[in-house]
Structures are given as C-alpha cells and as structure tokens.
Amino acid sequence: MLLAQEPPTERLVVIANAGLLAQRAQQLGLAWRGLAFGGQRDAAFTPGAMEVIDVPLAAAVTAGRLDRANSGYVLQTLEAAADGCMGGRFAAMVTAPVHKGVINDAGIAFTGHTEFLEARTHAPHVVMMLVGGGLRVALATTHLAVKDIARQITAESLEQTLRVLHRDLTTRFGLAQPRIAIAGLNPHAGESGHLGREEIDVIIPVIERLRAQGMQLTGPLPADTLFNPERLRNFDCVLAMYHDQGLPVLKYASFGSGVNVTLGLPIIRTSVDHGTALDLAGTGKIDVGSLRAAIALAAALARGKA
C-alpha cells in the first residue's frame, strides 16, 4: 500500500482481496485506486492506480491478527501468481512474508514459499538464496529443525544444490564462471573428523567431483571465519549448510534491503528478507525497502540484466 504512493517503476499486478486493500488504504488515510487486471501482460499501466486480481477472503481481517480461516486464501494468492508466471501472464512473482504457523494450524502442510513453489511448478530441485549487502548466500537445507539437518545433507542433494546454484548464477545472474565458497556443517569444518565426519564422507567428495567437471568450488570452509570481508572478495556466492548458519550474517549486512530468490524454478521468484511483523500491520510504519529491492531484482532478472 505504501509502495502504491510512489511513482511506478514497474508494472505491478497485486493478487489479493480488493476489498481488504481498499479498507486498509482508508484505515491508513492513503489515496488508492484499484483496477481489475485485464489479463494482458504487455498493456500499459495507469499511474496512480494498482492493478488487482481479486481473491475472496474466507473471513474478515483485522490488522495484526492471525486467522486460520484465511490460510486457504493465502495459498490461493500464491497459486494464482505461480500459475500466471507458468502460463506467461506474468514475467516474475514477488512474494510478501507469510506466517507458516497459522497455515499449519489450519491443517495445511506448509513449510514455506520455497517448498510450495517447488511442488507447484514441478521443479526437480530448488535452492534458496538471499542477496543483499554485497553478498549472495545460498542454502543447502532450508526450513528444518536443527536435529534433522545432518541427515538431510546427502551427496545427492548437495550435488543437485550445487548444480542448480552454478547454473542459475550463470544463466540468470550472468556470471560466466561463478566462484562458490562452501561452508562446512560442523565447527571448524569438522576438525579433520574429530568434530563430525559429514565433511569427509559427504561434502568433500561432492566438491571434488564437481570441481573436476569445471566448477570453481572452494571448501568446505569453517563458517565462523568464512564470512570475513577480505575472504568474501574471492567469491561470488556462499553455500551455507543450513538456514541459521548463513542468513544471520547476510541479514546483519542488509536487513531491510535484502532479497530472497528461489533458484531452480522454471519461473522468476523473489521475496522480502523479513517476516510478517504483525505488530506493525495497519500502522503505516512498515519499512518497504526489502519489498522495493525484491521488485527491482525480479524486474532485472526478467530482463536478463541482474
């Protein structure tokens, strides 16, 4: 809603409940005019207006209050965006944060946008990567309990992740020979097996196999010293083994302007780098920097100029 007050830089189509958008604009005292999306991807956009694909709510919405009754509505908006990209109606999709817990409370299995879009687009393997603060950090695993991480890092999954990462850095980000640093799973990258054997048994063999095929891979490197600015100058991207190994560093460097990108999809998808901030909903105090950056990166990727 706050972005709608700015001069448009891209043609945007919002998939949401039109009545809710109008109500929230009135609540915030913001000028807003909604237009029904006509379905033409290349049509000119109208300055000062927001094109909307209207999705019905199951229950009335109160700003900042979760309601499991509307969990299906949230998923319908994601389905419409993904299907529109798959069908060529949209050049890319940009997602706002969702509250995973309330969707699960409604009896719907949902671990996040990344996994949802992987299934919806029938992608064989996807990779979460965040961009911001001069960094690109990808993840070998995403939304898992810490106790489950080690067994999910298999030679097959790690190789698939590195192949997707290398391919999309090349084709979508224009890096002819991407230099990828790979973090170890264990402290000190396993300390020669004394602090865990995942590096020796899984990570190193995969790195050596793909390096022999021409990929520029370095690692496994101890995560506690990997994110050193001097060292990072030698790499285009870091592959962290799990969510909270790599993302705290990136978000420290770029919070409020970072972008989440899903690699491996047949469509372009970016998102904000933050959560739902329910305490700020309806206050007009939301920082839209990350959303603005996500839109800009999605547009650049769609044009092949990331």
PDB file of C-alpha atoms in Angstrom:
ATOM      1  CA  MET A   1       0.000   0.000   0.000  1.00  0.00           C
ATOM      2  CA  LEU A   2       2.822   2.406   0.836  1.00  0.00           C
ATOM      3  CA  LEU A   3       4.581   1.485  -2.417  1.00  0.00           C
ATOM      4  CA  ALA A   4       1.428   2.438  -4.308  1.00  0.00           C
ATOM      5  CA  GLN A   5       2.020   6.036  -3.240  1.00  0.00           C
ATOM      6  CA  GLU A   6       5.340   6.170  -5.110  1.00  0.00           C
ATOM      7  CA  PRO A   7       5.806   6.815  -8.841  1.00  0.00           C
ATOM      8  CA  PRO A   8       5.661   3.392 -10.528  1.00  0.00           C
ATOM      9  CA  THR A   9       8.916   1.991 -11.830  1.00  0.00           C
ATOM     10  CA  GLU A  10       7.453  -1.325 -12.977  1.00  0.00           C
ATOM     11  CA  ARG A  11       4.029  -2.550 -13.937  1.00  0.00           C
ATOM     12  CA  LEU A  12       2.760  -4.439 -10.894  1.00  0.00           C
ATOM     13  CA  VAL A  13      -0.252  -6.696 -10.520  1.00  0.00           C
ATOM     14  CA  VAL A  14      -1.308  -7.359  -6.928  1.00  0.00           C
ATOM     15  CA  ILE A  15      -3.029 -10.649  -6.143  1.00  0.00           C
ATOM     16  CA  ALA A  16      -5.109 -10.060  -3.027  1.00  0.00           C
ATOM     17  CA  ASN A  17      -8.593  -9.234  -1.822  1.00  0.00           C
ATOM     18  CA  ALA A  18      -9.579  -5.917  -3.409  1.00  0.00           C
ATOM     19  CA  GLY A  19     -11.927  -5.011  -0.557  1.00  0.00           C
ATOM     20  CA  LEU A  20      -9.183  -5.584   2.003  1.00  0.00           C
ATOM     21  CA  LEU A  21      -6.797  -3.337   0.062  1.00  0.00           C
ATOM     22  CA  ALA A  22      -9.401  -0.561  -0.089  1.00  0.00           C
ATOM     23  CA  GLN A  23     -10.198  -0.930   3.615  1.00  0.00           C
ATOM     24  CA  ARG A  24      -6.531  -0.808   4.600  1.00  0.00           C
ATOM     25  CA  ALA A  25      -5.930   2.274   2.429  1.00  0.00           C
ATOM     26  CA  GLN A  26      -8.845   4.019   4.164  1.00  0.00           C
ATOM     27  CA  GLN A  27      -7.532   2.968   7.580  1.00  0.00           C
ATOM     28  CA  LEU A  28      -4.137   4.484   6.801  1.00  0.00           C
ATOM     29  CA  GLY A  29      -5.545   7.575   5.133  1.00  0.00           C
ATOM     30  CA  LEU A  30      -3.835   6.777   1.840  1.00  0.00           C
ATOM     31  CA  ALA A  31      -5.088   7.570  -1.625  1.00  0.00           C
ATOM     32  CA  TRP A  32      -5.623   4.340  -3.548  1.00  0.00           C
ATOM     33  CA  ARG A  33      -7.387   3.301  -6.720  1.00  0.00           C
ATOM     34  CA  GLY A  34      -7.729  -0.319  -7.726  1.00  0.00           C
ATOM     35  CA  LEU A  35      -8.217  -1.553 -11.265  1.00  0.00           C
ATOM     36  CA  ALA A  36      -9.109  -5.100 -12.242  1.00  0.00           C
ATOM     37  CA  PHE A  37      -6.215  -6.740 -14.089  1.00  0.00           C
ATOM     38  CA  GLY A  38      -7.186  -7.122 -17.719  1.00  0.00           C
ATOM     39  CA  GLY A  39      -5.009 -10.144 -18.362  1.00  0.00           C
ATOM     40  CA  GLN A  40      -2.659  -8.561 -20.873  1.00  0.00           C
ATOM     41  CA  ARG A  41       0.990  -8.812 -19.858  1.00  0.00           C
ATOM     42  CA  ASP A  42       2.217  -6.047 -22.164  1.00  0.00           C
ATOM     43  CA  ALA A  43      -0.542  -3.487 -21.551  1.00  0.00           C
ATOM     44  CA  ALA A  44       0.433  -0.016 -20.366  1.00  0.00           C
ATOM     45  CA  PHE A  45      -0.063   0.623 -16.666  1.00  0.00           C
ATOM     46  CA  THR A  46      -2.054   3.525 -15.240  1.00  0.00           C
ATOM     47  CA  PRO A  47      -0.045   5.850 -12.965  1.00  0.00           C
ATOM     48  CA  GLY A  48      -1.620   6.213  -9.532  1.00  0.00           C
ATOM     49  CA  ALA A  49      -3.633   3.013  -9.826  1.00  0.00           C
ATOM     50  CA  MET A  50      -2.946  -0.537  -8.716  1.00  0.00           C
ATOM     51  CA  GLU A  51      -3.960  -3.492 -10.881  1.00  0.00           C
ATOM     52  CA  VAL A  52      -5.540  -6.204  -8.775  1.00  0.00           C
ATOM     53  CA  ILE A  53      -6.554  -9.816  -9.221  1.00  0.00           C
ATOM     54  CA  ASP A  54      -9.271 -10.170  -6.602  1.00  0.00           C
ATOM     55  CA  VAL A  55      -9.192 -13.269  -4.377  1.00  0.00           C
ATOM     56  CA  PRO A  56     -12.071 -13.735  -1.907  1.00  0.00           C
ATOM     57  CA  LEU A  57     -11.423 -13.927   1.823  1.00  0.00           C
ATOM     58  CA  ALA A  58     -12.982 -16.602   3.990  1.00  0.00           C
ATOM     59  CA  ALA A  59     -13.283 -14.282   6.998  1.00  0.00           C
ATOM     60  CA  ALA A  60     -12.980 -10.584   7.803  1.00  0.00           C
ATOM     61  CA  VAL A  61      -9.434  -9.398   8.503  1.00  0.00           C
ATOM     62  CA  THR A  62      -8.193  -7.390  11.465  1.00  0.00           C
ATOM     63  CA  ALA A  63      -4.757  -5.847  11.018  1.00  0.00           C
ATOM     64  CA  GLY A  64      -2.119  -7.714  13.000  1.00  0.00           C
ATOM     65  CA  ARG A  65      -4.397 -10.600  13.991  1.00  0.00           C
ATOM     66  CA  LEU A  66      -3.920 -14.093  12.552  1.00  0.00           C
ATOM     67  CA  ASP A  67      -6.939 -16.122  11.472  1.00  0.00           C
ATOM     68  CA  ARG A  68      -6.518 -19.709  10.328  1.00  0.00           C
ATOM     69  CA  ALA A  69      -9.767 -19.376   8.364  1.00  0.00           C
ATOM     70  CA  ASN A  70      -7.874 -17.310   5.774  1.00  0.00           C
ATOM     71  CA  SER A  71      -4.987 -19.750   5.355  1.00  0.00           C
ATOM     72  CA  GLY A  72      -6.547 -21.094   2.170  1.00  0.00           C
ATOM     73  CA  TYR A  73      -6.817 -17.541   0.839  1.00  0.00           C
ATOM     74  CA  VAL A  74      -3.082 -17.034   1.313  1.00  0.00           C
ATOM     75  CA  LEU A  75      -2.299 -20.190  -0.655  1.00  0.00           C
ATOM     76  CA  GLN A  76      -4.752 -19.185  -3.411  1.00  0.00           C
ATOM     77  CA  THR A  77      -2.831 -15.956  -3.964  1.00  0.00           C
ATOM     78  CA  LEU A  78       0.422 -17.908  -4.294  1.00  0.00           C
ATOM     79  CA  GLU A  79      -1.163 -20.406  -6.677  1.00  0.00           C
ATOM     80  CA  ALA A  80      -2.533 -17.627  -8.873  1.00  0.00           C
ATOM     81  CA  ALA A  81       0.859 -15.899  -9.057  1.00  0.00           C
ATOM     82  CA  ALA A  82       2.801 -19.080  -9.783  1.00  0.00           C
ATOM     83  CA  ASP A  83       0.314 -20.303 -12.370  1.00  0.00           C
ATOM     84  CA  GLY A  84       0.299 -16.872 -14.020  1.00  0.00           C
ATOM     85  CA  CYS A  85       4.078 -16.982 -14.362  1.00  0.00           C
ATOM     86  CA  MET A  86       3.985 -20.556 -15.667  1.00  0.00           C
ATOM     87  CA  GLY A  87       1.354 -19.540 -18.220  1.00  0.00           C
ATOM     88  CA  GLY A  88       3.268 -16.471 -19.386  1.00  0.00           C
ATOM     89  CA  ARG A  89       0.832 -13.887 -18.000  1.00  0.00           C
ATOM     90  CA  PHE A  90       3.471 -12.508 -15.639  1.00  0.00           C
ATOM     91  CA  ALA A  91       7.213 -12.029 -16.073  1.00  0.00           C
ATOM     92  CA  ALA A  92       8.012 -12.765 -12.408  1.00  0.00           C
ATOM     93  CA  MET A  93       6.428 -13.088  -8.983  1.00  0.00           C
ATOM     94  CA  VAL A  94       7.357 -11.198  -5.820  1.00  0.00           C
ATOM     95  CA  THR A  95       6.034 -12.544  -2.542  1.00  0.00           C
ATOM     96  CA  ALA A  96       5.349 -10.867   0.767  1.00  0.00           C
ATOM     97  CA  PRO A  97       6.011 -12.755   4.022  1.00  0.00           C
ATOM     98  CA  VAL A  98       3.593 -15.410   5.215  1.00  0.00           C
ATOM     99  CA  HIS A  99       3.053 -16.795   8.698  1.00  0.00           C
ATOM    100  CA  LYS A 100       3.771 -20.511   8.339  1.00  0.00           C
ATOM    101  CA  GLY A 101       2.399 -21.412  11.759  1.00  0.00           C
ATOM    102  CA  VAL A 102      -1.167 -20.260  11.160  1.00  0.00           C
ATOM    103  CA  ILE A 103      -1.296 -22.149   7.847  1.00  0.00           C
ATOM    104  CA  ASN A 104      -0.198 -25.314   9.620  1.00  0.00           C
ATOM    105  CA  ASP A 105      -2.707 -24.620  12.393  1.00  0.00           C
ATOM    106  CA  ALA A 106      -5.396 -24.760   9.707  1.00  0.00           C
ATOM    107  CA  GLY A 107      -4.364 -28.342   8.936  1.00  0.00           C
ATOM    108  CA  ILE A 108      -2.449 -27.449   5.756  1.00  0.00           C
ATOM    109  CA  ALA A 109       1.102 -28.805   5.473  1.00  0.00           C
ATOM    110  CA  PHE A 110       3.271 -25.803   4.608  1.00  0.00           C
ATOM    111  CA  THR A 111       6.967 -25.256   5.284  1.00  0.00           C
ATOM    112  CA  GLY A 112       7.499 -22.115   3.221  1.00  0.00           C
ATOM    113  CA  HIS A 113       7.264 -20.403  -0.143  1.00  0.00           C
ATOM    114  CA  THR A 114      10.318 -22.213  -1.484  1.00  0.00           C
ATOM    115  CA  GLU A 115       8.982 -25.700  -0.940  1.00  0.00           C
ATOM    116  CA  PHE A 116       5.465 -24.699  -2.007  1.00  0.00           C
ATOM    117  CA  LEU A 117       6.683 -23.305  -5.330  1.00  0.00           C
ATOM    118  CA  GLU A 118       8.913 -26.323  -5.882  1.00  0.00           C
ATOM    119  CA  ALA A 119       5.834 -28.550  -5.761  1.00  0.00           C
ATOM    120  CA  ARG A 120       3.558 -26.165  -7.669  1.00  0.00           C
ATOM    121  CA  THR A 121       5.927 -25.772 -10.611  1.00  0.00           C
ATOM    122  CA  HIS A 122       7.134 -29.399 -10.535  1.00  0.00           C
ATOM    123  CA  ALA A 123      10.726 -28.231 -10.204  1.00  0.00           C
ATOM    124  CA  PRO A 124      13.120 -31.159  -9.622  1.00  0.00           C
ATOM    125  CA  HIS A 125      15.257 -29.263  -7.091  1.00  0.00           C
ATOM    126  CA  VAL A 126      15.186 -25.707  -5.769  1.00  0.00           C
ATOM    127  CA  VAL A 127      17.642 -23.604  -3.807  1.00  0.00           C
ATOM    128  CA  MET A 128      17.006 -20.663  -1.512  1.00  0.00           C
ATOM    129  CA  MET A 129      19.448 -17.793  -1.997  1.00  0.00           C
ATOM    130  CA  LEU A 130      19.432 -14.376  -0.353  1.00  0.00           C
ATOM    131  CA  VAL A 131      21.035 -11.339  -1.952  1.00  0.00           C
ATOM    132  CA  GLY A 132      21.990  -8.163  -0.117  1.00  0.00           C
ATOM    133  CA  GLY A 133      24.769  -6.164   1.474  1.00  0.00           C
ATOM    134  CA  GLY A 134      27.112  -7.169  -1.335  1.00  0.00           C
ATOM    135  CA  LEU A 135      26.564 -10.872  -0.528  1.00  0.00           C
ATOM    136  CA  ARG A 136      24.855 -13.842  -2.097  1.00  0.00           C
ATOM    137  CA  VAL A 137      24.181 -16.664   0.364  1.00  0.00           C
ATOM    138  CA  ALA A 138      22.501 -19.899  -0.752  1.00  0.00           C
ATOM    139  CA  LEU A 139      21.328 -22.744   1.494  1.00  0.00           C
ATOM    140  CA  ALA A 140      21.868 -26.488   1.233  1.00  0.00           C
ATOM    141  CA  THR A 141      18.833 -27.024   3.524  1.00  0.00           C
ATOM    142  CA  THR A 142      16.035 -24.610   4.340  1.00  0.00           C
ATOM    143  CA  HIS A 143      13.319 -24.853   6.984  1.00  0.00           C
ATOM    144  CA  LEU A 144      14.369 -27.810   9.105  1.00  0.00           C
ATOM    145  CA  ALA A 145      14.744 -28.426  12.804  1.00  0.00           C
ATOM    146  CA  VAL A 146      18.427 -28.410  13.735  1.00  0.00           C
ATOM    147  CA  LYS A 147      18.260 -32.067  14.799  1.00  0.00           C
ATOM    148  CA  ASP A 148      17.264 -33.050  11.244  1.00  0.00           C
ATOM    149  CA  ILE A 149      19.883 -31.092   9.270  1.00  0.00           C
ATOM    150  CA  ALA A 150      22.801 -33.531   9.129  1.00  0.00           C
ATOM    151  CA  ARG A 151      20.816 -36.443   7.722  1.00  0.00           C
ATOM    152  CA  GLN A 152      19.281 -34.220   5.033  1.00  0.00           C
ATOM    153  CA  ILE A 153      22.706 -33.274   3.661  1.00  0.00           C
ATOM    154  CA  THR A 154      23.333 -36.206   1.344  1.00  0.00           C
ATOM    155  CA  ALA A 155      25.739 -36.461  -1.561  1.00  0.00           C
ATOM    156  CA  GLU A 156      22.813 -36.473  -3.985  1.00  0.00           C
ATOM    157  CA  SER A 157      21.056 -33.428  -2.523  1.00  0.00           C
ATOM    158  CA  LEU A 158      24.287 -31.435  -2.170  1.00  0.00           C
ATOM    159  CA  GLU A 159      25.285 -32.159  -5.758  1.00  0.00           C
ATOM    160  CA  GLN A 160      21.838 -31.131  -7.010  1.00  0.00           C
ATOM    161  CA  THR A 161      22.035 -27.926  -4.990  1.00  0.00           C
ATOM    162  CA  LEU A 162      25.450 -27.013  -6.357  1.00  0.00           C
ATOM    163  CA  ARG A 163      24.389 -27.751  -9.937  1.00  0.00           C
ATOM    164  CA  VAL A 164      21.285 -25.544  -9.612  1.00  0.00           C
ATOM    165  CA  LEU A 165      23.296 -22.804  -7.923  1.00  0.00           C
ATOM    166  CA  HIS A 166      26.029 -22.871 -10.566  1.00  0.00           C
ATOM    167  CA  ARG A 167      23.520 -22.932 -13.441  1.00  0.00           C
ATOM    168  CA  ASP A 168      21.359 -20.063 -12.195  1.00  0.00           C
ATOM    169  CA  LEU A 169      24.325 -17.896 -11.243  1.00  0.00           C
ATOM    170  CA  THR A 170      25.490 -18.389 -14.816  1.00  0.00           C
ATOM    171  CA  THR A 171      22.213 -18.060 -16.715  1.00  0.00           C
ATOM    172  CA  ARG A 172      20.250 -15.606 -14.564  1.00  0.00           C
ATOM    173  CA  PHE A 173      22.975 -13.558 -12.887  1.00  0.00           C
ATOM    174  CA  GLY A 174      25.374 -13.502 -15.837  1.00  0.00           C
ATOM    175  CA  LEU A 175      28.421 -14.955 -14.063  1.00  0.00           C
ATOM    176  CA  ALA A 176      30.371 -16.945 -16.646  1.00  0.00           C
ATOM    177  CA  GLN A 177      32.438 -18.817 -14.046  1.00  0.00           C
ATOM    178  CA  PRO A 178      30.786 -18.353 -10.644  1.00  0.00           C
ATOM    179  CA  ARG A 179      33.139 -18.765  -7.698  1.00  0.00           C
ATOM    180  CA  ILE A 180      31.313 -20.583  -4.914  1.00  0.00           C
ATOM    181  CA  ALA A 181      32.530 -20.939  -1.335  1.00  0.00           C
ATOM    182  CA  ILE A 182      31.058 -23.871   0.586  1.00  0.00           C
ATOM    183  CA  ALA A 183      30.720 -23.829   4.350  1.00  0.00           C
ATOM    184  CA  GLY A 184      31.326 -26.906   6.434  1.00  0.00           C
ATOM    185  CA  LEU A 185      28.483 -28.297   8.505  1.00  0.00           C
ATOM    186  CA  ASN A 186      30.399 -28.791  11.745  1.00  0.00           C
ATOM    187  CA  PRO A 187      32.503 -26.366  13.792  1.00  0.00           C
ATOM    188  CA  HIS A 188      35.909 -25.862  12.162  1.00  0.00           C
ATOM    189  CA  ALA A 189      34.559 -27.806   9.141  1.00  0.00           C
ATOM    190  CA  GLY A 190      34.753 -30.991  11.193  1.00  0.00           C
ATOM    191  CA  GLU A 191      38.315 -30.589  12.509  1.00  0.00           C
ATOM    192  CA  SER A 192      39.596 -33.484  10.341  1.00  0.00           C
ATOM    193  CA  GLY A 193      36.737 -35.698  11.500  1.00  0.00           C
ATOM    194  CA  HIS A 194      37.103 -35.041  15.219  1.00  0.00           C
ATOM    195  CA  LEU A 195      34.007 -32.810  15.285  1.00  0.00           C
ATOM    196  CA  GLY A 196      31.948 -34.769  12.774  1.00  0.00           C
ATOM    197  CA  ARG A 197      32.513 -36.732   9.574  1.00  0.00           C
ATOM    198  CA  GLU A 198      29.972 -35.073   7.264  1.00  0.00           C
ATOM    199  CA  GLU A 199      32.716 -33.030   5.591  1.00  0.00           C
ATOM    200  CA  ILE A 200      34.870 -36.108   4.923  1.00  0.00           C
ATOM    201  CA  ASP A 201      32.099 -38.521   3.998  1.00  0.00           C
ATOM    202  CA  VAL A 202      29.732 -36.257   2.036  1.00  0.00           C
ATOM    203  CA  ILE A 203      30.803 -32.682   1.350  1.00  0.00           C
ATOM    204  CA  ILE A 204      34.408 -33.097   0.165  1.00  0.00           C
ATOM    205  CA  PRO A 205      33.696 -35.944  -2.303  1.00  0.00           C
ATOM    206  CA  VAL A 206      30.908 -33.881  -3.929  1.00  0.00           C
ATOM    207  CA  ILE A 207      33.130 -30.815  -4.181  1.00  0.00           C
ATOM    208  CA  GLU A 208      35.968 -32.793  -5.725  1.00  0.00           C
ATOM    209  CA  ARG A 209      33.656 -34.476  -8.241  1.00  0.00           C
ATOM    210  CA  LEU A 210      32.107 -31.211  -9.433  1.00  0.00           C
ATOM    211  CA  ARG A 211      35.409 -29.363  -9.383  1.00  0.00           C
ATOM    212  CA  ALA A 212      36.773 -32.000 -11.769  1.00  0.00           C
ATOM    213  CA  GLN A 213      33.890 -31.066 -14.089  1.00  0.00           C
ATOM    214  CA  GLY A 214      34.978 -27.432 -14.193  1.00  0.00           C
ATOM    215  CA  MET A 215      33.114 -25.750 -11.347  1.00  0.00           C
ATOM    216  CA  GLN A 216      35.044 -23.230  -9.259  1.00  0.00           C
ATOM    217  CA  LEU A 217      34.298 -24.517  -5.769  1.00  0.00           C
ATOM    218  CA  THR A 218      36.199 -23.844  -2.555  1.00  0.00           C
ATOM    219  CA  GLY A 219      35.598 -25.663   0.709  1.00  0.00           C
ATOM    220  CA  PRO A 220      34.409 -26.915   2.994  1.00  0.00           C
ATOM    221  CA  LEU A 221      35.408 -23.823   4.944  1.00  0.00           C
ATOM    222  CA  PRO A 222      34.793 -23.141   8.655  1.00  0.00           C
ATOM    223  CA  ALA A 223      31.696 -20.972   8.821  1.00  0.00           C
ATOM    224  CA  ASP A 224      32.978 -18.877  11.713  1.00  0.00           C
ATOM    225  CA  THR A 225      35.776 -17.399   9.577  1.00  0.00           C
ATOM    226  CA  LEU A 226      34.236 -17.712   6.117  1.00  0.00           C
ATOM    227  CA  PHE A 227      32.188 -14.508   6.366  1.00  0.00           C
ATOM    228  CA  ASN A 228      35.227 -12.291   6.524  1.00  0.00           C
ATOM    229  CA  PRO A 229      35.055  -9.354   4.085  1.00  0.00           C
ATOM    230  CA  GLU A 230      38.589  -9.949   2.874  1.00  0.00           C
ATOM    231  CA  ARG A 231      37.904 -13.619   2.169  1.00  0.00           C
ATOM    232  CA  LEU A 232      34.499 -12.983   0.619  1.00  0.00           C
ATOM    233  CA  ARG A 233      36.071 -10.797  -2.079  1.00  0.00           C
ATOM    234  CA  ASN A 234      37.253 -14.024  -3.711  1.00  0.00           C
ATOM    235  CA  PHE A 235      33.751 -15.451  -4.121  1.00  0.00           C
ATOM    236  CA  ASP A 236      30.511 -14.686  -5.951  1.00  0.00           C
ATOM    237  CA  CYS A 237      28.346 -16.740  -3.616  1.00  0.00           C
ATOM    238  CA  VAL A 238      28.497 -18.717  -0.376  1.00  0.00           C
ATOM    239  CA  LEU A 239      26.660 -22.006   0.087  1.00  0.00           C
ATOM    240  CA  ALA A 240      25.750 -22.436   3.752  1.00  0.00           C
ATOM    241  CA  MET A 241      24.639 -25.812   5.044  1.00  0.00           C
ATOM    242  CA  TYR A 242      21.586 -24.585   6.949  1.00  0.00           C
ATOM    243  CA  HIS A 243      19.311 -21.604   7.439  1.00  0.00           C
ATOM    244  CA  ASP A 244      20.779 -20.049  10.564  1.00  0.00           C
ATOM    245  CA  GLN A 245      24.370 -20.656   9.532  1.00  0.00           C
ATOM    246  CA  GLY A 246      24.347 -18.250   6.605  1.00  0.00           C
ATOM    247  CA  LEU A 247      21.369 -15.952   6.879  1.00  0.00           C
ATOM    248  CA  PRO A 248      22.174 -14.128  10.142  1.00  0.00           C
ATOM    249  CA  VAL A 249      25.331 -12.759   8.501  1.00  0.00           C
ATOM    250  CA  LEU A 250      23.556 -11.634   5.350  1.00  0.00           C
ATOM    251  CA  LYS A 251      20.661 -10.100   7.244  1.00  0.00           C
ATOM    252  CA  TYR A 252      23.062  -8.251   9.519  1.00  0.00           C
ATOM    253  CA  ALA A 253      24.677  -6.779   6.415  1.00  0.00           C
ATOM    254  CA  SER A 254      21.456  -5.952   4.584  1.00  0.00           C
ATOM    255  CA  PHE A 255      18.343  -6.205   6.757  1.00  0.00           C
ATOM    256  CA  GLY A 256      15.574  -4.142   5.232  1.00  0.00           C
ATOM    257  CA  SER A 257      17.086  -4.271   1.758  1.00  0.00           C
ATOM    258  CA  GLY A 258      17.877  -7.969   1.227  1.00  0.00           C
ATOM    259  CA  VAL A 259      16.074 -10.163  -1.275  1.00  0.00           C
ATOM    260  CA  ASN A 260      15.193 -13.857  -1.178  1.00  0.00           C
ATOM    261  CA  VAL A 261      15.498 -15.572  -4.588  1.00  0.00           C
ATOM    262  CA  THR A 262      14.346 -19.101  -5.366  1.00  0.00           C
ATOM    263  CA  LEU A 263      16.747 -20.789  -7.782  1.00  0.00           C
ATOM    264  CA  GLY A 264      15.899 -23.873  -9.799  1.00  0.00           C
ATOM    265  CA  LEU A 265      12.338 -22.826 -10.633  1.00  0.00           C
ATOM    266  CA  PRO A 266      11.094 -22.511 -14.220  1.00  0.00           C
ATOM    267  CA  ILE A 267       9.861 -19.033 -13.193  1.00  0.00           C
ATOM    268  CA  ILE A 268      11.429 -15.998 -11.521  1.00  0.00           C
ATOM    269  CA  ARG A 269      10.502 -15.563  -7.879  1.00  0.00           C
ATOM    270  CA  THR A 270      11.874 -13.069  -5.371  1.00  0.00           C
ATOM    271  CA  SER A 271      10.706 -12.128  -1.894  1.00  0.00           C
ATOM    272  CA  VAL A 272      11.421  -9.917   1.078  1.00  0.00           C
ATOM    273  CA  ASP A 273      14.071 -10.892   3.612  1.00  0.00           C
ATOM    274  CA  HIS A 274      11.883 -10.478   6.700  1.00  0.00           C
ATOM    275  CA  GLY A 275       8.862 -11.901   8.463  1.00  0.00           C
ATOM    276  CA  THR A 276       5.285 -10.757   8.938  1.00  0.00           C
ATOM    277  CA  ALA A 277       5.888  -8.004  11.553  1.00  0.00           C
ATOM    278  CA  LEU A 278       2.335  -8.406  12.850  1.00  0.00           C
ATOM    279  CA  ASP A 279       2.908  -5.708  15.466  1.00  0.00           C
ATOM    280  CA  LEU A 280       3.342  -3.159  12.669  1.00  0.00           C
ATOM    281  CA  ALA A 281       0.427  -4.263  10.489  1.00  0.00           C
ATOM    282  CA  GLY A 282      -2.021  -1.435   9.875  1.00  0.00           C
ATOM    283  CA  THR A 283       0.243   1.222  11.443  1.00  0.00           C
ATOM    284  CA  GLY A 284       1.752   2.648   8.271  1.00  0.00           C
ATOM    285  CA  LYS A 285       5.217   2.234   9.815  1.00  0.00           C
ATOM    286  CA  ILE A 286       6.347  -0.689   7.654  1.00  0.00           C
ATOM    287  CA  ASP A 287       9.766  -0.323   6.004  1.00  0.00           C
ATOM    288  CA  VAL A 288       9.214  -1.257   2.358  1.00  0.00           C
ATOM    289  CA  GLY A 289      12.924  -1.269   1.466  1.00  0.00           C
ATOM    290  CA  SER A 290      13.184  -5.042   1.093  1.00  0.00           C
ATOM    291  CA  LEU A 291       9.983  -5.230  -0.975  1.00  0.00           C
ATOM    292  CA  ARG A 292      11.257  -2.449  -3.209  1.00  0.00           C
ATOM    293  CA  ALA A 293      14.549  -4.314  -3.655  1.00  0.00           C
ATOM    294  CA  ALA A 294      12.715  -7.598  -4.372  1.00  0.00           C
ATOM    295  CA  ILE A 295      10.662  -5.927  -7.107  1.00  0.00           C
ATOM    296  CA  ALA A 296      13.754  -4.343  -8.640  1.00  0.00           C
ATOM    297  CA  LEU A 297      15.676  -7.621  -8.685  1.00  0.00           C
ATOM    298  CA  ALA A 298      12.708  -9.529 -10.146  1.00  0.00           C
ATOM    299  CA  ALA A 299      12.450  -6.966 -12.935  1.00  0.00           C
ATOM    300  CA  ALA A 300      16.197  -7.130 -13.596  1.00  0.00           C
ATOM    301  CA  LEU A 301      16.129 -10.937 -13.732  1.00  0.00           C
ATOM    302  CA  ALA A 302      13.153 -10.833 -16.104  1.00  0.00           C
ATOM    303  CA  ARG A 303      15.118  -8.543 -18.407  1.00  0.00           C
ATOM    304  CA  GLY A 304      18.290 -10.608 -18.118  1.00  0.00           C
ATOM    305  CA  LYS A 305      20.140  -7.713 -16.507  1.00  0.00           C
ATOM    306  CA  ALA A 306      20.629  -8.822 -12.898  1.00  0.00           C
TER     307      ALA A 306
END
